[in-house]
Coordinates of C-alpha atoms in Angstrom, one line a residue:
X15 CA 12.5 -105.3 44.4
X16 CA 12.5 -104.5 40.9
X17 CA 12.3 -100.9 41.7
X18 CA 15.5 -101.2 44.2
X19 CA 17.4 -103.3 41.6
X20 CA 17.0 -100.5 38.8
X21 CA 17.7 -97.7 41.5
X22 CA 21.0 -99.3 42.5
X23 CA 21.7 -100.1 38.7
X24 CA 21.2 -96.4 37.7
X25 CA 23.2 -95.0 40.8
X26 CA 26.0 -97.4 40.1
X27 CA 26.1 -96.2 36.3
X28 CA 26.4 -92.6 37.4
X29 CA 29.2 -93.4 39.7
X30 CA 31.1 -94.7 37.0
X31 CA 30.4 -92.3 34.4
X32 CA 31.1 -89.3 36.8
X33 CA 35.2 -90.2 36.8
X34 CA 35.0 -90.7 33.2
X35 CA 33.7 -87.6 32.3
X36 CA 36.0 -85.8 34.7
X37 CA 38.8 -87.8 33.4
X38 CA 38.1 -86.8 29.6
X39 CA 37.8 -83.3 30.7
X40 CA 41.1 -83.2 32.7
X41 CA 43.1 -84.9 29.6
X42 CA 41.8 -82.5 27.0
X43 CA 44.8 -80.6 26.9
X44 CA 46.8 -83.9 26.2
X45 CA 48.3 -84.2 22.7
X46 CA 46.1 -86.3 20.5
X47 CA 47.1 -88.8 17.8
X48 CA 46.1 -87.5 14.4
X49 CA 45.7 -89.6 11.1
X50 CA 48.2 -88.6 8.2
X51 CA 45.9 -88.2 5.2
X52 CA 49.1 -86.5 3.2
X53 CA 49.7 -89.5 1.5
X54 CA 47.9 -90.0 -2.2
X55 CA 46.0 -93.3 -2.4
X56 CA 45.6 -94.5 -5.9
X57 CA 42.2 -94.8 -7.3
X58 CA 42.4 -98.4 -7.9
X59 CA 44.3 -101.2 -6.3
X60 CA 45.8 -102.0 -9.6
X61 CA 47.4 -98.8 -9.6
X62 CA 49.5 -99.5 -6.4
X63 CA 53.3 -99.8 -6.6
X64 CA 55.8 -101.5 -4.7
X65 CA 59.4 -101.4 -4.6
X66 CA 61.5 -104.0 -6.5
X67 CA 62.0 -107.5 -4.4
X68 CA 65.7 -107.7 -3.8
X69 CA 66.1 -111.3 -2.6
X70 CA 69.5 -113.4 -3.1
X71 CA 69.0 -117.0 -2.4
X72 CA 71.7 -118.8 0.0
X73 CA 74.3 -121.0 -1.3
X74 CA 74.8 -124.4 -0.3
X75 CA 78.6 -124.0 0.4
X76 CA 78.1 -121.2 3.1
X77 CA 76.5 -123.8 5.2
X78 CA 78.4 -127.2 4.4
X79 CA 80.7 -128.6 6.8
X80 CA 82.4 -132.1 7.0
X81 CA 82.9 -134.5 9.7
X82 CA 86.1 -136.1 10.4
X83 CA 84.6 -139.6 8.8
X84 CA 83.8 -137.5 5.8
X85 CA 79.9 -137.3 6.5
X86 CA 78.6 -134.0 4.8
X87 CA 76.7 -131.7 7.5
X88 CA 74.8 -128.4 6.9
X89 CA 74.4 -126.1 9.8
X90 CA 72.0 -123.1 10.2
X91 CA 72.1 -121.5 13.7
X92 CA 69.7 -119.3 14.8
X93 CA 68.8 -117.4 18.2
X94 CA 65.0 -117.3 17.7
X95 CA 63.8 -120.1 20.1
X96 CA 65.5 -122.4 22.6
X97 CA 65.2 -125.1 20.2
X98 CA 67.4 -127.4 18.2
X99 CA 66.5 -129.8 15.0
X100 CA 68.7 -132.4 13.9
X101 CA 68.0 -134.4 10.7
X102 CA 69.7 -137.4 9.3
X103 CA 68.7 -138.1 5.8
X104 CA 69.7 -141.4 4.2
X105 CA 69.7 -142.2 0.7
X106 CA 67.5 -145.1 -0.4
X107 CA 63.8 -145.8 -0.2
X108 CA 61.1 -148.2 -1.9
X109 CA 63.2 -148.8 -4.7
X110 CA 65.4 -150.7 -2.3
X111 CA 62.3 -153.0 -1.1
X112 CA 62.6 -156.7 -2.0
X113 CA 60.2 -157.5 -4.7
X114 CA 58.3 -159.7 -2.5
X115 CA 58.0 -157.2 0.2
X116 CA 56.9 -153.9 -1.0
X117 CA 56.6 -151.4 1.6
X118 CA 59.6 -152.9 3.6
X119 CA 61.6 -149.8 3.9
X120 CA 58.6 -147.9 5.1
X121 CA 57.8 -149.9 7.7
X122 CA 61.5 -150.2 8.8
X123 CA 61.4 -146.4 9.4
X124 CA 58.2 -146.5 11.4
X125 CA 59.4 -149.2 13.5
X126 CA 62.7 -147.5 13.8
X127 CA 61.2 -145.2 15.9
X128 CA 58.4 -147.0 17.6
X129 CA 60.2 -150.4 18.1
X130 CA 62.7 -149.2 21.2
X131 CA 66.1 -149.7 21.2
X132 CA 68.5 -152.7 21.9
X133 CA 68.3 -151.7 25.4
X134 CA 65.3 -149.4 25.9
X135 CA 61.9 -151.0 25.7
X136 CA 59.2 -149.0 23.3
X137 CA 57.4 -147.7 26.3
X138 CA 60.1 -146.6 28.1
X139 CA 61.9 -144.6 25.1
X140 CA 58.7 -143.0 24.4
X141 CA 58.4 -141.9 28.3
X142 CA 61.8 -140.8 28.3
X143 CA 61.2 -138.4 25.1
X144 CA 58.0 -137.3 26.5
X145 CA 59.9 -136.3 29.8
X146 CA 62.3 -134.4 27.7
X147 CA 59.6 -132.9 25.6
X148 CA 61.5 -133.9 22.6
X149 CA 59.8 -134.8 19.2
X150 CA 61.5 -137.9 16.9
X151 CA 60.3 -139.0 13.7
X152 CA 61.5 -141.6 11.1
X153 CA 59.9 -141.7 7.8
X154 CA 60.7 -143.0 4.1
X155 CA 59.1 -141.1 1.5
X156 CA 60.6 -140.7 -2.2
X157 CA 64.3 -141.8 -2.5
X158 CA 65.0 -140.9 1.0
X159 CA 64.8 -142.1 5.0
X160 CA 64.7 -139.0 7.2
X161 CA 65.2 -139.0 11.1
X162 CA 64.6 -136.0 12.9
X163 CA 64.8 -134.9 16.4
X164 CA 63.5 -131.5 17.6
X165 CA 64.4 -130.7 21.5
X166 CA 64.8 -127.9 23.9
X167 CA 68.6 -126.4 24.0
X168 CA 68.7 -127.4 27.7
X169 CA 67.7 -131.1 26.8
X170 CA 70.3 -131.5 23.6
X171 CA 72.8 -133.9 25.2
X172 CA 70.3 -136.5 26.7
X173 CA 68.0 -136.0 23.7
X174 CA 70.8 -136.8 21.1
X175 CA 71.8 -139.7 23.0
X176 CA 68.6 -141.5 23.0
X177 CA 68.1 -140.4 19.4
X178 CA 71.3 -141.8 18.0
X179 CA 70.7 -144.7 20.1
X180 CA 67.5 -145.2 18.4
X181 CA 69.3 -144.9 15.0
X182 CA 72.1 -147.1 15.7
X183 CA 70.7 -149.8 17.8
X184 CA 66.9 -150.2 16.8
X185 CA 65.1 -152.8 18.7
X186 CA 62.1 -153.7 16.2
X187 CA 60.1 -154.9 19.0
X188 CA 57.7 -158.0 17.8
X189 CA 54.5 -156.9 20.0
X190 CA 54.9 -153.2 18.3
X191 CA 55.5 -154.9 14.9
X192 CA 52.2 -156.9 15.3
X193 CA 50.1 -153.6 16.1
X194 CA 51.5 -152.1 13.0
X195 CA 50.9 -155.2 10.9
X196 CA 47.3 -155.3 12.1
X197 CA 46.7 -151.5 11.7
X198 CA 48.2 -151.7 8.0
X199 CA 46.1 -154.7 7.1
X200 CA 43.1 -153.3 8.5
X201 CA 43.7 -149.8 6.3
X202 CA 44.0 -152.1 3.2
X203 CA 40.5 -153.3 3.4
X204 CA 39.4 -149.6 2.6
X205 CA 41.3 -149.6 -0.5
X206 CA 38.9 -149.6 -2.9
X207 CA 36.3 -147.5 -0.8
X208 CA 38.1 -144.2 -2.1
X209 CA 37.8 -143.3 -5.7
X210 CA 40.5 -140.9 -5.5
X211 CA 43.0 -144.0 -3.9
X212 CA 42.0 -145.8 -6.9
X213 CA 42.6 -143.3 -9.5
X214 CA 46.0 -142.7 -8.1
X215 CA 47.2 -146.3 -7.9
X216 CA 46.0 -147.3 -11.5
X217 CA 47.8 -144.1 -12.9
X218 CA 50.8 -145.3 -11.3
X219 CA 50.4 -148.8 -13.0
X220 CA 49.6 -146.9 -16.4
X221 CA 52.6 -144.6 -16.0
X222 CA 55.1 -147.0 -14.5
X223 CA 53.9 -150.7 -15.1
X224 CA 53.3 -153.2 -12.3
X225 CA 57.0 -154.0 -11.6
X226 CA 58.2 -150.8 -10.7
X227 CA 58.7 -149.6 -7.4
X228 CA 56.7 -146.0 -8.3
X229 CA 53.8 -148.2 -8.7
X230 CA 54.3 -151.0 -5.8
X231 CA 51.7 -151.4 -3.4
X232 CA 52.0 -153.1 0.2
X233 CA 50.4 -156.6 0.4
X234 CA 48.9 -158.7 3.1
X235 CA 51.3 -161.5 2.2
X236 CA 54.3 -158.8 2.4
X237 CA 53.3 -157.7 5.6
X238 CA 53.0 -161.2 6.9
X239 CA 56.7 -161.8 5.7
X240 CA 57.9 -158.5 7.9
X241 CA 60.0 -159.9 10.8
X242 CA 62.3 -158.1 13.2
X243 CA 65.3 -159.6 11.3
X244 CA 64.1 -158.2 8.0
X245 CA 63.6 -154.8 9.5
X246 CA 67.1 -155.1 11.0
X247 CA 68.6 -156.3 7.5
X248 CA 66.8 -153.3 5.7
X249 CA 68.1 -150.9 8.2
X250 CA 71.6 -151.8 8.0
X251 CA 71.3 -151.6 4.3
X252 CA 70.2 -147.8 4.4
X253 CA 70.6 -146.4 7.9
X254 CA 74.4 -146.1 8.2
X255 CA 77.2 -143.2 8.1
X256 CA 78.1 -144.0 4.7
X257 CA 74.8 -143.0 3.3
X258 CA 73.8 -140.2 5.4
X259 CA 73.8 -136.2 5.0
X260 CA 73.0 -134.3 8.4
X261 CA 71.6 -130.8 8.9
X262 CA 71.1 -129.0 12.3
X263 CA 69.0 -125.6 12.7
X264 CA 68.3 -123.9 15.8
X265 CA 69.9 -122.4 18.9
X266 CA 73.6 -124.1 19.0
X267 CA 77.4 -123.0 18.4
X268 CA 78.4 -124.4 15.1
X269 CA 81.8 -125.7 16.3
X270 CA 80.2 -127.2 19.7
X271 CA 77.6 -129.0 17.3
X272 CA 80.3 -130.6 15.2
X273 CA 81.9 -132.0 18.1
X274 CA 78.7 -133.3 19.4
X275 CA 77.9 -134.9 15.9
X276 CA 81.6 -136.5 15.9
X277 CA 80.9 -138.2 19.0
X278 CA 77.3 -139.4 18.1
X279 CA 78.7 -140.8 15.0
X280 CA 81.9 -142.3 16.6
X281 CA 82.4 -145.9 16.2
X282 CA 79.5 -146.6 13.8
X283 CA 80.4 -148.6 11.0
X284 CA 79.5 -147.3 7.6
X285 CA 78.4 -149.4 4.6
X286 CA 77.9 -149.0 0.9
X287 CA 76.0 -145.9 -0.4
X288 CA 72.6 -146.5 -1.7
X289 CA 72.4 -146.8 -5.7
X290 CA 70.3 -144.3 -7.6
X291 CA 66.4 -145.3 -8.3
X292 CA 66.2 -147.5 -11.5
X293 CA 64.4 -146.1 -14.4
X294 CA 60.9 -148.0 -15.5
X295 CA 61.2 -150.2 -18.4
X296 CA 57.5 -149.7 -18.8
X297 CA 56.2 -148.7 -22.1
X298 CA 53.0 -146.3 -21.4
X299 CA 50.0 -147.2 -23.7
X300 CA 47.9 -144.4 -24.6
X301 CA 44.2 -144.8 -24.8
X302 CA 40.9 -144.8 -22.7
X303 CA 40.8 -146.7 -19.4
X304 CA 38.0 -147.0 -17.1
X305 CA 37.7 -148.3 -13.7
X306 CA 33.7 -148.9 -12.3
X307 CA 32.8 -147.2 -9.3
X308 CA 29.3 -146.1 -8.4
X309 CA 29.6 -142.5 -7.7
X310 CA 28.1 -139.5 -8.7
X311 CA 31.4 -137.5 -10.0
X312 CA 33.8 -139.2 -12.4
X313 CA 37.3 -138.9 -11.6
X314 CA 39.2 -138.1 -14.6
X315 CA 43.2 -138.0 -15.1
X316 CA 44.7 -137.4 -18.5
X317 CA 48.6 -137.3 -19.4
X318 CA 51.7 -139.0 -20.0
X319 CA 55.5 -139.2 -18.9
X320 CA 57.2 -135.9 -19.3
X321 CA 60.8 -134.5 -18.6
X322 CA 63.2 -134.8 -16.4
X323 CA 64.7 -132.2 -14.1
X324 CA 67.9 -131.4 -16.1
X325 CA 66.1 -131.2 -19.5
X326 CA 67.0 -128.1 -21.5
X327 CA 63.0 -127.6 -21.6
X328 CA 62.3 -127.7 -18.1
X329 CA 61.6 -123.9 -17.4
X330 CA 59.9 -123.8 -20.6
X331 CA 57.5 -126.9 -19.4
X332 CA 57.2 -125.1 -15.9
X333 CA 55.7 -122.0 -17.8
X334 CA 53.7 -123.7 -20.0
X335 CA 51.9 -125.5 -17.2
X336 CA 51.6 -122.6 -15.0
X337 CA 49.3 -121.1 -18.1
X338 CA 47.7 -124.1 -18.9
X339 CA 46.5 -125.5 -15.6
X340 CA 49.0 -125.0 -12.8
X341 CA 48.2 -121.1 -12.2
X342 CA 44.9 -121.7 -10.3
X343 CA 42.3 -119.3 -11.4
X344 CA 44.6 -117.7 -13.8
X345 CA 44.9 -120.9 -15.6
X346 CA 43.0 -121.7 -19.0
X347 CA 41.6 -124.9 -17.6
X348 CA 40.2 -123.4 -14.8
X349 CA 39.1 -120.3 -16.5
X350 CA 37.4 -122.6 -19.3
X351 CA 36.3 -125.8 -17.5
X352 CA 35.4 -124.1 -14.3
X353 CA 34.7 -120.4 -14.4
X354 CA 33.1 -120.5 -18.0
X355 CA 31.6 -124.0 -18.0
X356 CA 30.9 -124.8 -14.5
X357 CA 31.7 -128.5 -15.1
X358 CA 34.1 -128.8 -12.2
X359 CA 35.0 -127.4 -8.8
X360 CA 38.7 -128.7 -8.8
X361 CA 40.7 -128.8 -12.4
X362 CA 44.3 -128.1 -13.2
X363 CA 47.6 -129.7 -14.5
X364 CA 51.0 -130.8 -12.9
X365 CA 54.3 -131.5 -14.8
X366 CA 56.7 -133.0 -12.5
X367 CA 60.3 -133.3 -13.8
X368 CA 61.7 -136.8 -12.7
X369 CA 65.4 -136.8 -11.1
X370 CA 66.4 -139.9 -12.4
X371 CA 64.1 -140.5 -15.2
X372 CA 61.3 -138.4 -16.9
X373 CA 58.5 -137.6 -14.8
X374 CA 54.5 -137.1 -15.5
X375 CA 52.6 -134.4 -17.0
X376 CA 48.6 -134.7 -16.1
X377 CA 45.5 -132.9 -16.4
X378 CA 42.7 -133.7 -14.0
X379 CA 39.1 -133.0 -12.5
X380 CA 36.2 -134.6 -11.3
X381 CA 32.9 -133.4 -12.8
X382 CA 29.2 -135.0 -12.5
X383 CA 29.0 -138.3 -14.6
X384 CA 27.0 -136.7 -17.6
X385 CA 29.6 -134.0 -18.1
X386 CA 32.9 -135.9 -17.7
X387 CA 32.9 -136.2 -21.3
X388 CA 32.3 -132.5 -22.2
X389 CA 35.2 -131.7 -19.6
X390 CA 37.6 -134.1 -21.1
X391 CA 36.9 -132.3 -24.6
X392 CA 37.5 -128.8 -23.3
X393 CA 40.7 -130.3 -21.6
X394 CA 41.8 -131.8 -25.1
X395 CA 40.9 -128.5 -26.8
X396 CA 43.3 -126.3 -24.5
X397 CA 46.0 -128.7 -25.3
X398 CA 45.6 -128.2 -28.7
X399 CA 45.2 -124.3 -28.3
X400 CA 48.3 -124.4 -26.5
X401 CA 50.0 -126.4 -29.5
X402 CA 48.4 -124.2 -32.4
X403 CA 48.9 -120.7 -31.3
X404 CA 51.4 -118.8 -29.2
X405 CA 50.6 -117.8 -25.7
X406 CA 49.7 -114.0 -25.2
X407 CA 51.9 -111.9 -23.6
X408 CA 49.9 -111.0 -20.8
X409 CA 49.6 -114.9 -20.0
X410 CA 53.2 -115.2 -20.5
X411 CA 54.1 -112.2 -18.0
X412 CA 51.6 -113.5 -15.5
X413 CA 53.1 -117.0 -15.5
X414 CA 56.6 -115.7 -15.2
X415 CA 55.8 -113.2 -12.3
X416 CA 53.9 -116.2 -10.7
X417 CA 57.6 -118.3 -10.2
X418 CA 59.6 -115.1 -9.6
X419 CA 57.4 -113.4 -6.8
X420 CA 56.9 -116.8 -5.0
X421 CA 60.5 -118.0 -5.4
X422 CA 61.7 -116.7 -2.3
X423 CA 59.1 -118.8 -0.3
X424 CA 61.4 -121.7 -1.0
X425 CA 63.6 -120.4 1.4
X426 CA 61.0 -119.3 4.0
X427 CA 62.8 -121.0 6.9
X428 CA 65.9 -122.5 7.9
X429 CA 65.0 -125.9 8.0
X430 CA 63.1 -125.5 4.4
X431 CA 66.5 -124.2 3.0
X432 CA 68.5 -127.2 4.6
X433 CA 66.3 -129.7 3.2
X434 CA 66.7 -128.2 -0.2
X435 CA 70.3 -128.3 0.4
X436 CA 70.4 -132.1 1.5
X437 CA 68.4 -133.2 -1.3
X438 CA 70.2 -131.1 -3.9
X439 CA 73.5 -132.9 -2.9
X440 CA 72.0 -136.3 -2.8
X441 CA 70.4 -135.8 -6.5
X442 CA 73.4 -134.0 -7.8
X443 CA 71.7 -130.7 -8.7
X444 CA 73.8 -127.9 -10.3
X445 CA 74.7 -125.4 -7.5
X446 CA 73.9 -122.7 -9.7
X447 CA 70.3 -123.6 -10.3
X448 CA 68.8 -121.5 -7.6
X449 CA 71.0 -118.6 -8.4
X450 CA 70.0 -118.8 -11.8
X451 CA 66.3 -119.7 -11.6
X452 CA 64.8 -116.5 -12.1
X453 CA 66.7 -115.6 -15.1
X454 CA 66.1 -118.9 -16.6
X455 CA 62.4 -118.3 -16.2
X456 CA 62.5 -114.8 -17.4
X457 CA 64.2 -116.3 -20.7
X458 CA 61.3 -118.6 -21.8
X459 CA 59.3 -117.0 -24.6
X460 CA 56.3 -117.7 -26.4
X461 CA 57.9 -119.7 -29.0
X462 CA 59.4 -121.9 -26.2
X463 CA 56.0 -122.4 -24.6
X464 CA 54.5 -123.5 -27.7
X465 CA 57.3 -125.7 -29.0
X466 CA 57.3 -127.7 -25.7
X467 CA 53.2 -128.2 -25.9
X468 CA 53.8 -129.4 -29.3
X469 CA 56.1 -131.9 -27.8
X470 CA 54.2 -132.9 -24.8
X471 CA 50.6 -132.2 -25.3
X472 CA 49.7 -134.2 -27.9
X473 CA 46.2 -135.7 -26.8
X474 CA 46.6 -138.9 -28.7
X475 CA 49.8 -139.9 -27.1
X476 CA 48.2 -139.8 -23.8
X477 CA 46.6 -142.0 -21.3
X478 CA 42.9 -141.0 -20.3
X479 CA 42.0 -142.7 -17.0
X480 CA 38.3 -142.4 -15.6
X481 CA 36.9 -143.7 -12.2
X482 CA 33.0 -143.6 -12.0
X483 CA 29.7 -145.3 -13.4
X484 CA 30.5 -145.7 -17.2
X485 CA 27.0 -146.0 -18.3
X486 CA 26.3 -142.6 -17.0
X487 CA 29.4 -141.2 -18.4
X488 CA 29.5 -142.7 -21.6
X489 CA 26.5 -140.9 -23.0
X490 CA 27.6 -137.5 -22.3
X491 CA 25.9 -134.3 -21.6
X492 CA 22.3 -133.8 -22.3
X493 CA 23.1 -131.0 -25.2
X494 CA 25.1 -133.6 -26.8
X495 CA 28.3 -131.7 -27.1
X496 CA 30.4 -134.6 -26.3
X497 CA 30.4 -138.1 -25.5
X498 CA 33.1 -140.7 -24.6
X499 CA 33.0 -142.3 -27.9
X500 CA 34.8 -139.0 -29.4
X501 CA 37.7 -140.3 -27.4
X502 CA 38.2 -144.1 -27.0
X503 CA 38.3 -144.6 -30.9
X504 CA 35.8 -147.4 -30.5
X505 CA 37.8 -149.3 -27.9
X506 CA 38.5 -148.8 -24.4
X507 CA 40.0 -150.8 -21.7
X508 CA 38.2 -151.8 -18.5
X509 CA 40.3 -152.3 -15.4
X510 CA 38.4 -154.4 -12.6
X511 CA 38.7 -153.5 -9.2
X512 CA 41.9 -155.0 -7.4
X513 CA 42.0 -157.4 -4.5
X514 CA 42.7 -155.0 -1.4
X515 CA 45.0 -157.4 -0.1
X516 CA 47.0 -158.7 -3.0
X517 CA 46.5 -156.0 -5.8
X518 CA 45.8 -158.4 -8.3
X519 CA 42.8 -157.7 -10.6
X520 CA 40.0 -159.7 -9.0
X521 CA 37.9 -162.0 -11.3
X522 CA 34.6 -160.1 -11.0
X523 CA 34.1 -157.0 -13.2
X524 CA 34.0 -153.7 -11.7
X525 CA 30.6 -153.5 -9.5
X526 CA 29.3 -150.7 -11.2
X527 CA 28.8 -152.1 -14.8
X528 CA 27.2 -155.6 -15.2
X529 CA 28.9 -158.0 -17.2
X530 CA 28.4 -157.4 -21.0
X531 CA 26.8 -160.9 -21.4
X532 CA 24.1 -159.6 -19.3
X533 CA 23.1 -156.6 -21.1
X534 CA 23.3 -155.6 -25.1
X535 CA 26.6 -154.0 -26.0
X536 CA 26.3 -150.5 -27.2
X537 CA 26.8 -150.4 -31.3
X538 CA 29.4 -147.9 -31.4
X539 CA 31.7 -149.0 -28.9
X540 CA 33.8 -152.2 -27.9
X541 CA 35.3 -153.2 -24.8
X542 CA 38.7 -154.8 -23.6
X543 CA 37.5 -156.3 -20.0
X544 CA 40.2 -157.7 -17.9
X545 CA 39.0 -160.6 -16.3
X546 CA 40.0 -163.9 -14.9
X547 CA 39.4 -166.0 -18.4
X548 CA 41.8 -163.4 -20.3
X549 CA 44.4 -163.0 -17.2
X550 CA 47.6 -163.1 -19.3
X551 CA 46.1 -161.4 -22.1
X552 CA 45.0 -158.5 -19.9
X553 CA 48.1 -157.9 -18.6
X554 CA 49.5 -157.4 -22.2
X555 CA 46.9 -155.2 -23.2
X556 CA 47.0 -152.8 -20.0
X557 CA 51.0 -152.9 -20.2
X558 CA 51.1 -154.3 -16.9
X559 CA 53.1 -157.6 -17.5
X560 CA 56.6 -158.0 -15.9
X561 CA 59.3 -156.4 -18.0

């Protein structure tokens, strides 16, 4: 049997090979592709030369139109795909939440999509949209509520009808609201599980105080207070024609789309335009703050309030941060703390420029507990070096190129371009900003970088927030190069974990550090502990009291 199989295989192989050989022989006279090796390749990749990038950013005015009712519309037609995307961006966000219901606007946005309409049940609306292969989403982020519809060109009429019915006449179904409430409350139970989440929320409290919307967290009591009526009232406050900018991309005729939008908006009563977000009144208190968490790596954030978007120092601040910690593996923090010392896998810095009030500068990393203090010391040293010494010509050149060469990515898609223009109009950005961006980056000098560093990188003016096991962190590295007493000035503020349902500091200390009364206190440091017996004082010390 095996002999028969072997013979059959050999015969088949020979039969297949024979035509191939004949074919190769027959085609030997045919023209053959030959590689062109005339080009001279450089010896090193560094010697490769590329033509200068020639890119002119689009102008918002070239895309902007206005509906008869005064609503601004940005149109970017294309024939790439038979799809159309319509986005309505309404001004207003968490800063318009009632004090007793933080998260109401976000809940309203989500329920506008999932709660059906006044005449269509939620499940029926979902089914209709699925049948049309239409994706619809509504979300509240930052200072805006955005509603987006993406559909096939062939289904545009019916999809727009459902989309605008949903926005104009939301149903806010009670059963769907109960499901969303249950999911939200269940999620709250996990708030103290993730050290990164703890770090983020406590950082916002330190930067903005506990009364500003930037630091507000949804609570169980707040969710219990949300009713369909409260959702409808918040909807009417934000979602209306007097408070919207529309953008459309995809396969459509601009004149025809303007007619469709005019018909869709007809009869929708406009309200008042939403106000600008309020600036925080909280005054940040520099110092070392700690939240106890039994984790092997401490999570650290170091920083302060920074600048606004229209500040004359904006471009110098961007370049400074790129050199310091924003430029990935070319940045000083990455080179020193990760590459040279091996103390952290992820390390860097960011400088956000606020639109309505100053943003935040922060350096961040996570390191194993015994080396947290050393990593903080190295970060402090890099802050100081930026202040004392001008950056090198090479660093300055690399940072500028990073901004200039990545600049076209801001306009990589028509959806991205429309989003930029809508945001710029809502926030009143100078129309020349994008046209002049690269020139303004190129103008930044080493002196500018050093001047801004002196203004914003003073370590003594910063908050140092550490989440981790203090007993393992405080004593520092085995070589004795640094310990936490080098930074806390003999005093630190211990922040207890917060009740996940109320976001109020819990009565018990953070679980990874036993109460001071249960063990001898270290002779070289004192602790300000926030506990129930000092509730009022704790809010004053931690700058969380109501302003």
